[in-house]
CSV table of N, CA and C in Angstrom, one decimal:
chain,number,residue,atom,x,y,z
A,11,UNK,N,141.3,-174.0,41.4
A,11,UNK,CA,139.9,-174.5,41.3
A,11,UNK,C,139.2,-173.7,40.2
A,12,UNK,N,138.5,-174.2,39.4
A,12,UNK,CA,137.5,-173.5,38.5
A,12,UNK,C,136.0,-174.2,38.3
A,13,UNK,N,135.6,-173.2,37.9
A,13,UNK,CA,133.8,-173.0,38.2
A,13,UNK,C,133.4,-173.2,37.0
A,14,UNK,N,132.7,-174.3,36.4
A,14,UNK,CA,132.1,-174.8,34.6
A,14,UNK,C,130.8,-174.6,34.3
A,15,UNK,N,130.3,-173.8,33.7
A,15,UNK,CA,129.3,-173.3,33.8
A,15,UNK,C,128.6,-173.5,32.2
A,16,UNK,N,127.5,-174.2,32.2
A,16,UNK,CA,127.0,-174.6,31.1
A,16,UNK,C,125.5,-174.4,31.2
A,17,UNK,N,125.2,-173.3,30.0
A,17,UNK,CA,124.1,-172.9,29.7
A,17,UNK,C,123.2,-173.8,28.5
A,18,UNK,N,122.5,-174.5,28.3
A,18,UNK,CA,121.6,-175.0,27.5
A,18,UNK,C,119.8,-174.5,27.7
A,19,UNK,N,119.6,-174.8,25.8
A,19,UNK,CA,118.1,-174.4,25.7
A,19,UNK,C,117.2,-175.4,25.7
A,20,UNK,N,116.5,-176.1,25.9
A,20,UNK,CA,116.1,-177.4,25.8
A,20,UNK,C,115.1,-177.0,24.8
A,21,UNK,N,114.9,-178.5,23.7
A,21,UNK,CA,113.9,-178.0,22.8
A,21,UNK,C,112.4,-178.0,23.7
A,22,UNK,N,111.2,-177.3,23.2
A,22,UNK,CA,109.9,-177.7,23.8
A,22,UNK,C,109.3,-179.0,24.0
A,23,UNK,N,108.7,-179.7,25.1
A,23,UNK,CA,108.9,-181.2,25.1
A,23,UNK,C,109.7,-182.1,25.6
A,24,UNK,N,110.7,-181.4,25.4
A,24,UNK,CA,112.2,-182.6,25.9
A,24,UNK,C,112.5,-182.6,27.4
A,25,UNK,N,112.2,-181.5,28.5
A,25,UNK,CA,112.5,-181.2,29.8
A,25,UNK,C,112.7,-182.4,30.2
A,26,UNK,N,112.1,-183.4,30.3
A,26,UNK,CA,112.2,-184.8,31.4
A,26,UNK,C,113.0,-185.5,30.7
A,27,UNK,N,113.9,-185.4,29.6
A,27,UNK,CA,114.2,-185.9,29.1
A,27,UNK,C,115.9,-185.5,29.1
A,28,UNK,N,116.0,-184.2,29.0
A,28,UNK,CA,117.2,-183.6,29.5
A,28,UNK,C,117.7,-183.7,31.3
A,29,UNK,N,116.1,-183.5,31.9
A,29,UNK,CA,117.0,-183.9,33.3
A,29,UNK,C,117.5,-185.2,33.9
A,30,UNK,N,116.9,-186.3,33.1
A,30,UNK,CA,117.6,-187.2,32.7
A,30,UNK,C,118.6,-187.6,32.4
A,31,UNK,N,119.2,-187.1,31.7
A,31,UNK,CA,120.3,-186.9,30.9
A,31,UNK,C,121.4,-186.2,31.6
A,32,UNK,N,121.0,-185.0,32.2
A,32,UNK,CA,122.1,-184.4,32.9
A,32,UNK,C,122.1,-184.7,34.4
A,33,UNK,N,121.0,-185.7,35.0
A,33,UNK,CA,121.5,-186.0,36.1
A,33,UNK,C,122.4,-187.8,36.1
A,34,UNK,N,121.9,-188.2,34.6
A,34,UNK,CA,123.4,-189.4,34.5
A,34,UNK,C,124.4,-188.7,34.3
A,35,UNK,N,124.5,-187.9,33.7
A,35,UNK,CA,126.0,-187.2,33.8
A,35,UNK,C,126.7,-186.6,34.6
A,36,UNK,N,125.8,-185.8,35.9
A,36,UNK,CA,126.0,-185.8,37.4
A,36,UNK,C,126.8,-187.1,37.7
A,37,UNK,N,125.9,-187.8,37.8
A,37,UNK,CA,126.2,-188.9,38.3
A,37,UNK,C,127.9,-189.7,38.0
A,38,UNK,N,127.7,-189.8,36.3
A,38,UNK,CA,129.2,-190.0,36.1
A,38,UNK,C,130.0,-189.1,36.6
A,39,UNK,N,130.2,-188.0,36.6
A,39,UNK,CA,131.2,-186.8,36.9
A,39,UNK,C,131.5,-186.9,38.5
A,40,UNK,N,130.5,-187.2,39.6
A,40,UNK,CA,130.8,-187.0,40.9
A,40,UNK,C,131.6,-188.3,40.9
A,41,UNK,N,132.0,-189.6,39.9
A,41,UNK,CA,132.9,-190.5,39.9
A,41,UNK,C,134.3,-190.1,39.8
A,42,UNK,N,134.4,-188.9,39.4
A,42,UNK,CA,135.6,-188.3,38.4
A,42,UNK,C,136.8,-187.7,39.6
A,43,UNK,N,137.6,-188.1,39.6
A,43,UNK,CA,138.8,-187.5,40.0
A,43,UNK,C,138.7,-186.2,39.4
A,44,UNK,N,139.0,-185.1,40.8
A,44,UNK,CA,139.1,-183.4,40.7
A,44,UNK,C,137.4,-182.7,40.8
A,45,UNK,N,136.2,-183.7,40.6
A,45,UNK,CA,134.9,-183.2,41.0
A,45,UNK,C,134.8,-182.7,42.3
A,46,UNK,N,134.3,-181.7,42.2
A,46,UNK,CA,134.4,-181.0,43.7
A,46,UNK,C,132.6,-180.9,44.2
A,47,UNK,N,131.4,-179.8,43.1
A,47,UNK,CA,130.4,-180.3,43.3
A,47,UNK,C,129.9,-180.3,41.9
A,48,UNK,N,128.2,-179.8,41.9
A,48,UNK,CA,127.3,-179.3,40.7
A,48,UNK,C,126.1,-179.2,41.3
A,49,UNK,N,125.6,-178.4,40.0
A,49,UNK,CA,124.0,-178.1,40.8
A,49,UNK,C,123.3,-177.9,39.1
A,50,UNK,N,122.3,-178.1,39.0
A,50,UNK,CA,121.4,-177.7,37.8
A,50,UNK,C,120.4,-176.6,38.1
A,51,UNK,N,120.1,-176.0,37.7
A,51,UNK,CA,119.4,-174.7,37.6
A,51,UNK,C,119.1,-174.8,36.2
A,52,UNK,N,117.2,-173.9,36.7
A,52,UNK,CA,116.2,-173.5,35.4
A,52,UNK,C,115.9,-172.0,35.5
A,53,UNK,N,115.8,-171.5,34.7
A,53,UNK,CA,115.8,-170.1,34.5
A,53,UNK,C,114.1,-170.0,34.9
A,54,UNK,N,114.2,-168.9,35.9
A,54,UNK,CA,112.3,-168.4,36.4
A,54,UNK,C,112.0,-167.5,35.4
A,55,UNK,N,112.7,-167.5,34.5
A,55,UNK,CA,112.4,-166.0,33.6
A,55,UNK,C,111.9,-167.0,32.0
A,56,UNK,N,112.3,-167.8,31.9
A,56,UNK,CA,112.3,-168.8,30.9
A,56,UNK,C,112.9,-170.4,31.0
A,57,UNK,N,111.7,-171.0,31.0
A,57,UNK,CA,112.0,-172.5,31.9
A,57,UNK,C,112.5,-172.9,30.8
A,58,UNK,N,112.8,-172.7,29.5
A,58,UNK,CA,113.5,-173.5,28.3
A,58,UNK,C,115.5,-174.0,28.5
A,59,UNK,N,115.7,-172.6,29.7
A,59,UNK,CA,117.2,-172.6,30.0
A,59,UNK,C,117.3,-172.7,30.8
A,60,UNK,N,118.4,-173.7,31.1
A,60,UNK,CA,119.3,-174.4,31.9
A,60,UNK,C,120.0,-174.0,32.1
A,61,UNK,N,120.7,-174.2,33.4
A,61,UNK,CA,122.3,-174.0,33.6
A,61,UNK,C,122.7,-175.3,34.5
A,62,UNK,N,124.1,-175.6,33.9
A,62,UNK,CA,124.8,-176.6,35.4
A,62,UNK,C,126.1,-175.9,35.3
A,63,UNK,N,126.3,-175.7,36.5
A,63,UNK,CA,127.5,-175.2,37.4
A,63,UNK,C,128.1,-176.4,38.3
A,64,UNK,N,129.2,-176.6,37.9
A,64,UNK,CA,130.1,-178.0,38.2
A,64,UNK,C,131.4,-176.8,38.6
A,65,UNK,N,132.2,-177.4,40.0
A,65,UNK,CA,133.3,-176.8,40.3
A,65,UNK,C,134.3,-178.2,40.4
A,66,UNK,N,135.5,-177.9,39.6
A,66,UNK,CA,136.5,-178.7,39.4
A,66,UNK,C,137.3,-178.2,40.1
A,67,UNK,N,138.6,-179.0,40.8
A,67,UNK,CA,139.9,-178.6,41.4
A,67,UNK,C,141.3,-177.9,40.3
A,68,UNK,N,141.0,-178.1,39.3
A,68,UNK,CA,141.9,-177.3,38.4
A,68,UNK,C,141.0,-178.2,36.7
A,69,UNK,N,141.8,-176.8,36.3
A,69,UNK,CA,141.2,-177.0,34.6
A,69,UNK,C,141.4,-178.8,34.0
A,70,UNK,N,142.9,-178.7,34.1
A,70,UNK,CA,142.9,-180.2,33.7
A,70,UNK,C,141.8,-181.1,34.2
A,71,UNK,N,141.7,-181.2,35.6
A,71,UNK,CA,140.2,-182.0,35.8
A,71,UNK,C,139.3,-182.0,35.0
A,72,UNK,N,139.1,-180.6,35.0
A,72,UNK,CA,137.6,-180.8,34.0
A,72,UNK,C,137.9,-181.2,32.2
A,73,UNK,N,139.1,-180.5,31.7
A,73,UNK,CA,139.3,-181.2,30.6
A,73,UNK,C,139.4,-182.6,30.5
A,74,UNK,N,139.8,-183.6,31.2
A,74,UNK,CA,139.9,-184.6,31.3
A,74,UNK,C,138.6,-185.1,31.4
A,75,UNK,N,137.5,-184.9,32.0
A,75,UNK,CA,136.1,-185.3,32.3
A,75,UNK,C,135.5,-185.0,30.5
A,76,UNK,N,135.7,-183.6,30.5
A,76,UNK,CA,134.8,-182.9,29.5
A,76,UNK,C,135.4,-183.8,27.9
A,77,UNK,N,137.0,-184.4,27.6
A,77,UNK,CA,136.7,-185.1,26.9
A,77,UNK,C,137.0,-186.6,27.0
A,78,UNK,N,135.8,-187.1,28.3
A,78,UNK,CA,136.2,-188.6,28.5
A,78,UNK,C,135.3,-188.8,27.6
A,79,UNK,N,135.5,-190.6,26.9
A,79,UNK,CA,134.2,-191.3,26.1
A,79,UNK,C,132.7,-190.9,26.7
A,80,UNK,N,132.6,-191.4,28.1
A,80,UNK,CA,131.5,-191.4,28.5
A,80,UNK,C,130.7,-189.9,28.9
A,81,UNK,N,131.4,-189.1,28.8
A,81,UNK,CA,131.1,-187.5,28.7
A,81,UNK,C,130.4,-187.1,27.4
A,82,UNK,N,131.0,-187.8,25.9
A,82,UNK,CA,131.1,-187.8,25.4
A,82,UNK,C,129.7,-188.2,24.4
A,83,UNK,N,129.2,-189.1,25.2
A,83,UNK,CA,128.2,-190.3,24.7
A,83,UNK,C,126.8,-189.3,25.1
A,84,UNK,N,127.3,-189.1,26.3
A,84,UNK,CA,125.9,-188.6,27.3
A,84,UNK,C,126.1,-187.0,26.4
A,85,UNK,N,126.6,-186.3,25.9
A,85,UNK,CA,126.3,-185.0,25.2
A,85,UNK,C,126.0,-185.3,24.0
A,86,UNK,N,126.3,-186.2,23.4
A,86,UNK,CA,125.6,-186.2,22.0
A,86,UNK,C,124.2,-186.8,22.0
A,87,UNK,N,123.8,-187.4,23.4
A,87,UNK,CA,122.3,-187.3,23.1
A,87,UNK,C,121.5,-186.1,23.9
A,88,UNK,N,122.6,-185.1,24.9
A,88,UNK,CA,122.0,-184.2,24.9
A,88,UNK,C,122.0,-183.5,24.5
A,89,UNK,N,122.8,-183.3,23.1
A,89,UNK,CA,122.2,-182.1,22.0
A,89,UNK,C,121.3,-182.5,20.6
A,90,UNK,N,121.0,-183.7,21.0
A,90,UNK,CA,119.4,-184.2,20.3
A,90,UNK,C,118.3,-183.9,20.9
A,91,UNK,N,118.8,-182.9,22.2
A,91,UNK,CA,117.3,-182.1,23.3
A,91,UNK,C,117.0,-181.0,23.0
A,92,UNK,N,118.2,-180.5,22.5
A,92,UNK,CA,118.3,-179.1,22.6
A,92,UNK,C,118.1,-177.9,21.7
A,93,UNK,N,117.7,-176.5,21.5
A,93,UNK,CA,117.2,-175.9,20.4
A,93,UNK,C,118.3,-175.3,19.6
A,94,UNK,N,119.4,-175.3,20.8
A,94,UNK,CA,120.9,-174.8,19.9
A,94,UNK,C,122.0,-174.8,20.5
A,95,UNK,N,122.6,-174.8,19.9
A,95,UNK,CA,123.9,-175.6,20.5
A,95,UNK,C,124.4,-174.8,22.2
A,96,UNK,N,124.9,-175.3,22.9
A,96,UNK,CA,125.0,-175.1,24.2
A,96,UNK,C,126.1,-174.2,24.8
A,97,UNK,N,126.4,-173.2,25.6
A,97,UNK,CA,127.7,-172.4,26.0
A,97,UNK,C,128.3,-172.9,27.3
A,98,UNK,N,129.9,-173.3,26.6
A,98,UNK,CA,130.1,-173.3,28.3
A,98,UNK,C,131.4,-172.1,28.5
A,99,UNK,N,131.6,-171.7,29.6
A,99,UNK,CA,131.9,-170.8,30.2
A,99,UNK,C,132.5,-171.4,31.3
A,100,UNK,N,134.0,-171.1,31.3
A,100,UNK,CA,134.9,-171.8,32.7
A,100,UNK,C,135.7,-170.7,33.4
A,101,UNK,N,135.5,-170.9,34.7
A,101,UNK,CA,135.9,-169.2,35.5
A,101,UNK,C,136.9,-169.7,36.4
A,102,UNK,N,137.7,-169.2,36.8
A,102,UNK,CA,138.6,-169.9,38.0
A,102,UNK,C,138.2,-168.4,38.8
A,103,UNK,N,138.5,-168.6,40.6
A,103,UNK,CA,138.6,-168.0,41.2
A,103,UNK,C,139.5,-166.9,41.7
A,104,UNK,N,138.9,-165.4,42.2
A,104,UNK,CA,139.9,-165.1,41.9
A,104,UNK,C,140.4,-165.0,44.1
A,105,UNK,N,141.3,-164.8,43.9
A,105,UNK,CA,142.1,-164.8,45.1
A,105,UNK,C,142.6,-163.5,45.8
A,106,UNK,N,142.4,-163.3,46.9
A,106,UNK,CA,142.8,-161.7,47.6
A,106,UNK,C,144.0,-161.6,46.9
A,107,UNK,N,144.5,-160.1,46.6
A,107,UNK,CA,145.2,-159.6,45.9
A,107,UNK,C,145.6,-159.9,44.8
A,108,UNK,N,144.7,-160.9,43.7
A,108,UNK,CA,144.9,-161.2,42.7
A,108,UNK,C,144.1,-160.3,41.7
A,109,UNK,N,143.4,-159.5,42.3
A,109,UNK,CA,142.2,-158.3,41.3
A,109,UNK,C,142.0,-157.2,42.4
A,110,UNK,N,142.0,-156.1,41.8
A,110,UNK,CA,141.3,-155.1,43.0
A,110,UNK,C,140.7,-155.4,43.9
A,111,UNK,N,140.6,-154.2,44.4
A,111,UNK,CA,140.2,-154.5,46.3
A,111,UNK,C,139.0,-154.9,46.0
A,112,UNK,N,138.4,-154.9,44.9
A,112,UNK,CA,136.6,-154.6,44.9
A,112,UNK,C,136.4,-155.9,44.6
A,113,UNK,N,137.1,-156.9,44.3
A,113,UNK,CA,136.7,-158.6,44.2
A,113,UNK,C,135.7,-159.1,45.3
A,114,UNK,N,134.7,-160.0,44.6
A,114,UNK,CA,133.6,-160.2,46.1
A,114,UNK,C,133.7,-161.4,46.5
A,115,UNK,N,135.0,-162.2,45.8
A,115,UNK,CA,135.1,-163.4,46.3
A,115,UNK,C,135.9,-163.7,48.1
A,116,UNK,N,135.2,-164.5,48.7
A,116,UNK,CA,135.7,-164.6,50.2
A,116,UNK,C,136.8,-165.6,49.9
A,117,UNK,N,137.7,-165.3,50.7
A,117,UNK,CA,139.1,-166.3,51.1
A,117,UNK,C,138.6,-166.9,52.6
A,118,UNK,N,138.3,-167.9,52.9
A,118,UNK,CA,138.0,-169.0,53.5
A,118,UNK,C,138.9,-169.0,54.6
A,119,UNK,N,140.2,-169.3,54.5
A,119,UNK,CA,141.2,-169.3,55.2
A,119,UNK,C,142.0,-168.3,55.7
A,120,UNK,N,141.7,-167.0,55.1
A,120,UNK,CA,141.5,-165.5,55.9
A,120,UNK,C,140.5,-165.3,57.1
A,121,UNK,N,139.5,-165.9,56.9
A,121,UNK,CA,138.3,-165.8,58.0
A,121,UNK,C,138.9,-166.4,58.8
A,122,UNK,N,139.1,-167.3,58.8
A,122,UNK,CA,139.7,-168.7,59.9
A,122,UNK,C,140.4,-167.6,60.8
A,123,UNK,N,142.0,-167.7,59.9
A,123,UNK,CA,143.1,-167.1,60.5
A,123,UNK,C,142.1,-165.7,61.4
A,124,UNK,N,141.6,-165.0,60.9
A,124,UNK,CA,141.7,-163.6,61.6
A,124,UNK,C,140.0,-163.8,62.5
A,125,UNK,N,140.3,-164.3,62.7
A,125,UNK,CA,139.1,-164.7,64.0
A,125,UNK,C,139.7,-165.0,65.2
């Protein structure tokens, strides 16, 4: 599973216009084989930045989404919103015993079992 995390600046003006934009792309994407969820987030520190956090079932999923046509269409008029060009950042999870003891991610199915 991995976690897609896309930072954008919207230009001044454009806000209704990007969420627009990124909730048709929601929309196509929760059509997409390997979509798991998403969420959009505005920065309380500066409402210019965005984030969408989309969790795919493995990388291929999302590469496949990230270069379908229709992925494709809906980003080039979202970076006619935007002040500069946009980061994405893709994390996979990490797994008990796959990083030091100090990882703060929960195993799901550890809880289960040891209950």
């Amino acid at each position: 599973m991995v976690r897609v995390i896309i930072k954008r600046r919207c230009r001044p003006g454009r806000e209704a216009d990007l969420e627009k934009a990124l909730l048709g792309l929601r929309t196509d994407a929760m059509r997409r084989r390997g979509y798991i969820s998403g969420e959009t987030l505005r920065s309380a520190d500066d409402p210019g930045v965005w984030l969408v956090v989309s969790t795919w079932t493995s990388p291929e999923m999302w590469e496949a989404w990230e270069g379908s046509p229709e992925r494709r269409e809906t980003e080039s008029i979202i970076a006619s919103l935007l002040a500069e060009p946009q980061e994405v950042s893709i994390f996979s999870f990490v797994r008990r015993g796959e990083a030091s003891e100090s990882a703060h991610t929960v195993d799901i199915e550890s809880l289960r079992l040891s209950r």
